[in-house]
Structure formats: C-alpha cells, structure tokens
One Martini backbone bead per residue (centre of mass of N, CA, C, O) as a GRO file, in nm:
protein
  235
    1UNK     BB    1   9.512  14.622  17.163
    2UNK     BB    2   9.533  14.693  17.440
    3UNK     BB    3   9.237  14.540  17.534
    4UNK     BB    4   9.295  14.273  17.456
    5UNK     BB    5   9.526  14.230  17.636
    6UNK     BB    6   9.358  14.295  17.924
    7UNK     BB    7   9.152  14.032  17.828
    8UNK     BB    8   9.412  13.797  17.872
    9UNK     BB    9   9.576  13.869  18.155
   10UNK     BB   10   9.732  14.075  18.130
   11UNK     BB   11   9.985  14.323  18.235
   12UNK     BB   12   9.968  14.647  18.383
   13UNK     BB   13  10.023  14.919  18.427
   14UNK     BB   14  10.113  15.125  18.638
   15UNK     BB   15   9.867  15.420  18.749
   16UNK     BB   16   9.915  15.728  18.869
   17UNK     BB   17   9.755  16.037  18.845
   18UNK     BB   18   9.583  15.968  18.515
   19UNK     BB   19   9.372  15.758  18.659
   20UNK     BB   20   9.008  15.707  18.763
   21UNK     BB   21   9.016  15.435  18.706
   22UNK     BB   22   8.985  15.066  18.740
   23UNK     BB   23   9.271  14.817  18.641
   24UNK     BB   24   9.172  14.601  18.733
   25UNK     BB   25   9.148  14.288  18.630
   26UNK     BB   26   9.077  13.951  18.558
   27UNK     BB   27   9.167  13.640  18.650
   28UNK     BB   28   9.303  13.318  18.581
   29UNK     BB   29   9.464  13.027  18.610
   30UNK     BB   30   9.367  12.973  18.301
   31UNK     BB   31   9.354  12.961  17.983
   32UNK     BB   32   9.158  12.875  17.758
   33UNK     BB   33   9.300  12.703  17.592
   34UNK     BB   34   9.355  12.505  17.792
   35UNK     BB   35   9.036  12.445  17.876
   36UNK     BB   36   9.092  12.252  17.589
   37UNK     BB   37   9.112  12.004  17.501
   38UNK     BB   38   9.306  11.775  17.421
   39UNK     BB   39   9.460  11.660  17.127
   40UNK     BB   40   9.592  11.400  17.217
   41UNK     BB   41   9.334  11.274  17.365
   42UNK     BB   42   9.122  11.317  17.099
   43UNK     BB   43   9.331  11.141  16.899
   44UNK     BB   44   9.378  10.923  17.092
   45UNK     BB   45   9.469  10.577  17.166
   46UNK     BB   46   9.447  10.305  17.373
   47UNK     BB   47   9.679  10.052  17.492
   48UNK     BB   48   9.574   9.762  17.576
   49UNK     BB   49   9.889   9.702  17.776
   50UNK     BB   50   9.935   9.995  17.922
   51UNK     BB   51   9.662  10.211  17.875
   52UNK     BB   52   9.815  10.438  17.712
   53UNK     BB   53   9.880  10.676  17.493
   54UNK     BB   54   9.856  10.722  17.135
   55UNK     BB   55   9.968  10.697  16.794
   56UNK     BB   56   9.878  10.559  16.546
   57UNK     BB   57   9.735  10.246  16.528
   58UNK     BB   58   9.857  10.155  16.212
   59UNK     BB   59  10.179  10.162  16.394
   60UNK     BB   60  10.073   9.896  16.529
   61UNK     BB   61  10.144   9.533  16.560
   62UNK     BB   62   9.951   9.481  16.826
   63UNK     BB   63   9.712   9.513  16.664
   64UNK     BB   64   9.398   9.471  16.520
   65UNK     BB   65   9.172   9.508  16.291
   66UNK     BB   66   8.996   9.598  16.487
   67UNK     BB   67   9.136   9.798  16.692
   68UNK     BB   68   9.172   9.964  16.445
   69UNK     BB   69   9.023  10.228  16.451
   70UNK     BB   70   8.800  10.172  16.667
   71UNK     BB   71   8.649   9.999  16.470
   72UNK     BB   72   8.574  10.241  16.237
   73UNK     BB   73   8.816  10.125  16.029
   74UNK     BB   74   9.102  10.192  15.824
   75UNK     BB   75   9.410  10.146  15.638
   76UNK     BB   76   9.595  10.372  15.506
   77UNK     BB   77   9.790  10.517  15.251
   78UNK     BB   78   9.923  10.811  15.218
   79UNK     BB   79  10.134  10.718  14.969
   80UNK     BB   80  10.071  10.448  14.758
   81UNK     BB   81  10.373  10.543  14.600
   82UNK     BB   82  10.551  10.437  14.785
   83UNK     BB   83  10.748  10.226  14.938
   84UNK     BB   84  10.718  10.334  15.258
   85UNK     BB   85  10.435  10.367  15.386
   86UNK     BB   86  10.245  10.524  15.547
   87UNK     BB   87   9.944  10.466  15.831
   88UNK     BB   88   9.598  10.561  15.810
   89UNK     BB   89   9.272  10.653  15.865
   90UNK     BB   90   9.000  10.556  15.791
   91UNK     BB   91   8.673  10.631  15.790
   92UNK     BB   92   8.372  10.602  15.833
   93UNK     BB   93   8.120  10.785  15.774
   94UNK     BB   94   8.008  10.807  16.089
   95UNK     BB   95   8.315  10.887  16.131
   96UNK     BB   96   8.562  11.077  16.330
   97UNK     BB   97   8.889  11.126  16.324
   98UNK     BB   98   9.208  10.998  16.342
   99UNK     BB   99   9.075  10.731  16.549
  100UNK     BB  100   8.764  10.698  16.496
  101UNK     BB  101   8.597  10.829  16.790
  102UNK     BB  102   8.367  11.054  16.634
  103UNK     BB  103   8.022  11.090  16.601
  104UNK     BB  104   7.849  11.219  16.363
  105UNK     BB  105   7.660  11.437  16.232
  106UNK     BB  106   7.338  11.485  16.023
  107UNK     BB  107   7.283  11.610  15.780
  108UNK     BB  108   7.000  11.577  15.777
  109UNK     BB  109   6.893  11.673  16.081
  110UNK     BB  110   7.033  11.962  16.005
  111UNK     BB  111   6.861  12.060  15.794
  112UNK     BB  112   6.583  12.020  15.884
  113UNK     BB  113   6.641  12.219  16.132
  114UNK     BB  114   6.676  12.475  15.920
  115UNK     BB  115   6.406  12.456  15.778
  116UNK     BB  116   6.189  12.438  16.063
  117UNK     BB  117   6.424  12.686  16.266
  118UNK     BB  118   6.621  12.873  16.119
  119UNK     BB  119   6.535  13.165  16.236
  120UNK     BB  120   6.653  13.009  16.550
  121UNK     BB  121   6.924  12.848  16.549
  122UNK     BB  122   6.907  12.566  16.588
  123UNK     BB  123   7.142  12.455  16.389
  124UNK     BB  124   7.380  12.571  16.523
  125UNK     BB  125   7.361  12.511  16.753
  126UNK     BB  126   7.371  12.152  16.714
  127UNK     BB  127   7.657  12.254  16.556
  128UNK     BB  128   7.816  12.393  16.828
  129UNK     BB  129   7.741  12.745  16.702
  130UNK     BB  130   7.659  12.951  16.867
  131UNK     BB  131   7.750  13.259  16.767
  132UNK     BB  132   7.582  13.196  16.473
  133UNK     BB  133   7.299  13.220  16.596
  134UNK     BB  134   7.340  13.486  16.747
  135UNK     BB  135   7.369  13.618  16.400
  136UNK     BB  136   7.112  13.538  16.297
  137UNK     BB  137   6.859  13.633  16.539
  138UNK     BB  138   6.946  13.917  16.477
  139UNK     BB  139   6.887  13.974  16.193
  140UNK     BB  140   6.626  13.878  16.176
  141UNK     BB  141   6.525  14.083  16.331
  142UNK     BB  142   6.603  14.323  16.188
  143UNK     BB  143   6.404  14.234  15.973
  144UNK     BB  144   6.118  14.260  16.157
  145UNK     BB  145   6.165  14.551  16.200
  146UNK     BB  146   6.164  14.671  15.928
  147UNK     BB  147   5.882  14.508  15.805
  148UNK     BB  148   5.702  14.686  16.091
  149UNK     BB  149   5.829  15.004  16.012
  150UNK     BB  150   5.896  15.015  15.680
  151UNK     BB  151   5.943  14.762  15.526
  152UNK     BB  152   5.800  14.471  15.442
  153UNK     BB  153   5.988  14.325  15.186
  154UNK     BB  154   6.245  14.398  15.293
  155UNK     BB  155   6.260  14.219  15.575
  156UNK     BB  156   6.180  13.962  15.437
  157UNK     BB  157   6.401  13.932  15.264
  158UNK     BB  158   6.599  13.869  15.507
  159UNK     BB  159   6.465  13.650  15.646
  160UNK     BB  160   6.532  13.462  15.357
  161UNK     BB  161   6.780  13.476  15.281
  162UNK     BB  162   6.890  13.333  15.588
  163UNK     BB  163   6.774  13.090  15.579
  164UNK     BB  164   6.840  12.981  15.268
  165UNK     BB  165   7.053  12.960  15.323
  166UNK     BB  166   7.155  12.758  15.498
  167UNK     BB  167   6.960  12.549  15.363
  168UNK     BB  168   7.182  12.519  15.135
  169UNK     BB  169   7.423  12.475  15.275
  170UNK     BB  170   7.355  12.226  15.391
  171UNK     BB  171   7.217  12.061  15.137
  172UNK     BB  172   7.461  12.015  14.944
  173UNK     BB  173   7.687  11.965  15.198
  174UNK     BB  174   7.919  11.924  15.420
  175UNK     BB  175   7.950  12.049  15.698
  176UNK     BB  176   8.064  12.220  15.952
  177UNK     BB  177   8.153  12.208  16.284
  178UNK     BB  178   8.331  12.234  16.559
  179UNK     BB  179   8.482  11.931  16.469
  180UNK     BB  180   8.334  11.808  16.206
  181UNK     BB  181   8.170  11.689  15.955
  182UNK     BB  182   7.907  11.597  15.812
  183UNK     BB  183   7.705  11.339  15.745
  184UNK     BB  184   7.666  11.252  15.412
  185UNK     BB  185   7.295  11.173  15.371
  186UNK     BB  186   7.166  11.369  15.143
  187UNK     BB  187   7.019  11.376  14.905
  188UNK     BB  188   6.981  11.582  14.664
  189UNK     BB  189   6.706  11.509  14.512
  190UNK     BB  190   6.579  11.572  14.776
  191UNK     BB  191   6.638  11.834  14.842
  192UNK     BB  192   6.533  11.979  14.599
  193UNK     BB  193   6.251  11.893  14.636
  194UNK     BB  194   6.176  11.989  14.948
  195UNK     BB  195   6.243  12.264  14.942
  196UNK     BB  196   6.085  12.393  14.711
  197UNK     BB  197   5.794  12.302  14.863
  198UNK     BB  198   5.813  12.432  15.106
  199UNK     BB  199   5.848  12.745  14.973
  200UNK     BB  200   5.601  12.731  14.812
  201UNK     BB  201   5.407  12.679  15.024
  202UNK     BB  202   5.504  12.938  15.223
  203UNK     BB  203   5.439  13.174  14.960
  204UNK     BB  204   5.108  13.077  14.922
  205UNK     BB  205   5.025  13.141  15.209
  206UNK     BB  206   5.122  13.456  15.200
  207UNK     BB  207   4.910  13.509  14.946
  208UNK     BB  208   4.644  13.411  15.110
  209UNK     BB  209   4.675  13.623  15.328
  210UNK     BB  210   4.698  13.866  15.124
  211UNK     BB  211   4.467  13.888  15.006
  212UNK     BB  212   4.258  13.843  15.200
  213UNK     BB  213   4.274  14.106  15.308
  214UNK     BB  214   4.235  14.287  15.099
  215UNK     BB  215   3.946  14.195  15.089
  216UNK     BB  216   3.876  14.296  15.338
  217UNK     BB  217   3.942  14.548  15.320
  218UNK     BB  218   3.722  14.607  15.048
  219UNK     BB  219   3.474  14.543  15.205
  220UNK     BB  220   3.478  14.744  15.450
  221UNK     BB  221   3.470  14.993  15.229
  222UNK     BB  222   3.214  14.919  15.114
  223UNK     BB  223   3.056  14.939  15.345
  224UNK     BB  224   3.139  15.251  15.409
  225UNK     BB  225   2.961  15.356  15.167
  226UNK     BB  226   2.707  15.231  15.195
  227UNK     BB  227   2.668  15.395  15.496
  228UNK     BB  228   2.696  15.668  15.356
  229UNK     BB  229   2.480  15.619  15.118
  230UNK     BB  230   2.244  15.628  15.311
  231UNK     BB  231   2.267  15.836  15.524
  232UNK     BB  232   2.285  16.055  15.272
  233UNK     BB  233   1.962  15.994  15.173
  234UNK     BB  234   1.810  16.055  15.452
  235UNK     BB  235   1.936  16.364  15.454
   0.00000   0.00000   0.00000
C-alpha cells in the first residue's frame, strides 16, 4: 500500500537519519486517469447551430432523423414501456458508442488474427489490449522453455491450451476491446468449421513431422549396426 501510493504522485514523509535510499518520487503534471479521452468529448455530438457538445441527440427536436446518432443509428425508447419514455441511440451493428461514432473492429479480422498469430499476441495488440499481449506471449514463452528444457507434450500442451482458448473465445461471441465489443460478424458454423480443419491439419503436419524423425532416427540406427557388424566380422 505504501508503494502503491509513491507511484501516484502523493507526497513522501519526509525522513531524516533512518533511512539512506533517495526518496523523491517523480511527478507529473496531471494524473494518468486525467490524460485520458474525456468521456464528455467522446460521447457527446456537436450542435449543429451552437457548435458545443451536448449529450443524447435523441433529446434535441431540432436534429433530423439523419443527424441523430451520427447518422449511423436511431432512436429507441429506453423503456418502451413508460407513458413518457426517455429516447436513445440503437447503433447500427458496425458502430458503436453512446452517439455511434466508433467503429467497431470486426470479429472476422480479430479471429483471424488469433488464429494465425495468436502465439504472438497479434490479436490482443489489434484490439488495443498490449498488456494481455504481453501475458499471452510470456506464457508461450514458458511454454516452449518447458518444451525444450523438460517434457516436450507439458510445454507444447501450454502453448496450445493459450492459443485455442484465445481463438475460441474470440470465434463464439464478440468480445470487448479496449473500448466497446467486435462487430460480431462471423458466422458459428464457419468458425467451427475452419477452426477444426486447421488446427486437424496442424496437428497431422506435427505426427508426420514426427514419425519422420522417429524413421530417420531408426534408419540411421540400422545403419550403425549395420556398420557394426560388418566391421565385427572383418575383425
């Protein structure tokens, strides 16, 4: 808790003769949470006639059906039920956003992604998420040292657990990015169909990769025996 509180900025007792490490801190001039979008600014449309940022276009009679929602939505009552309902933004499906003026990453695209790159965090990066990125390609990591190091079947067994959830979890429903869910584009029956046949096909490409060997290595075997017992018969 201490620490906690040193990395935020906050002031330091000051501490003479009992401790000889360097307390100052370094600060800035705003806090992180401050130097991040404002969520007025980034949720609000502008008035057409005034300029300024305002909030819930649904609420202005003086917008048209087009400009309300960024023109990428429509009004829907929030409680259809109400005698005198309150009125806000449906987004069409590829925008998201209180005024729909985000557009959403596709699900398509981030599957993808994780299919064919997922061991590099290429997917997390993409859906603005470095942090689980860089958890993701440590596991991997862990895993082909395990692999290399002491049992190969534990190593690769990790890297492939954090692969296929990634691509499972991303393949079923939209997930979140950093700011609002994937535009949930990709058909169930294609993800399970492509999913299996890939990773069908990468698991028969590693058994005849590893037959190969197991041959070779019995082959070169036969031979030094061979090689053996001629040489014993000469002698």
């Amino acid at each position: 808790a201490v620490l906690s509180a040193t990395l935020q900025g906050c002031d330091v007792p000051h501490v003479t003769g009992y401790v000889t490490a360097d307390l100052r801190i370094e600060t800035h001039a705003l806090p992180d949470w401050r130097m991040a979008p404002d969520y007025w600014v980034t949720n609000s449309y502008v008035d057409p006639d005034t300029g300024e940022h305002a909030f819930n276009s649904c609420s202005s009679p003086d917008l048209s059906v087009g400009q309300v929602c960024s023109g990428h939505g429509s009004c829907v009552p929030f409680d259809p039920h109400a005698q005198d309902p309150v009125f806000f933004c449906q987004c069409q499906d590829e925008w998201a956003g209180v005024e729909c003026r985000h557009l959403r990453l596709k699900q398509t695209t981030v599957w993808m992604l994780s299919l064919f790159f997922g061991p590099l965090g290429l997917d997390e990066i993409y859906m603005g998420q470095p942090q689980l990125a860089l958890h993701k390609v440590l596991v991997v990591l862990l895993g082909l040292v395990v692999a290399i190091v002491a049992a190969e079947g534990i190593g690769t067994g990790i890297v492939i657990f954090v692969w296929m959830f990634d691509v499972v979890r991303i393949g079923t429903g939209p997930v979140h990015t950093d700011a609002h869910r994937v535009q949930p584009n990709l058909p169930r029956s294609v993800f399970a169909a492509i999913t299996l046949f890939y990773f069908c096909f990468l698991g028969m490409a590693v058994a005849i990769r590893k037959t190969y060997r197991d041959v070779l290595a019995k082959r070169r075997r036969y031979d030094l025996l061979q090689t053996y017992g001629a040489i014993k018969s000469l002698a």
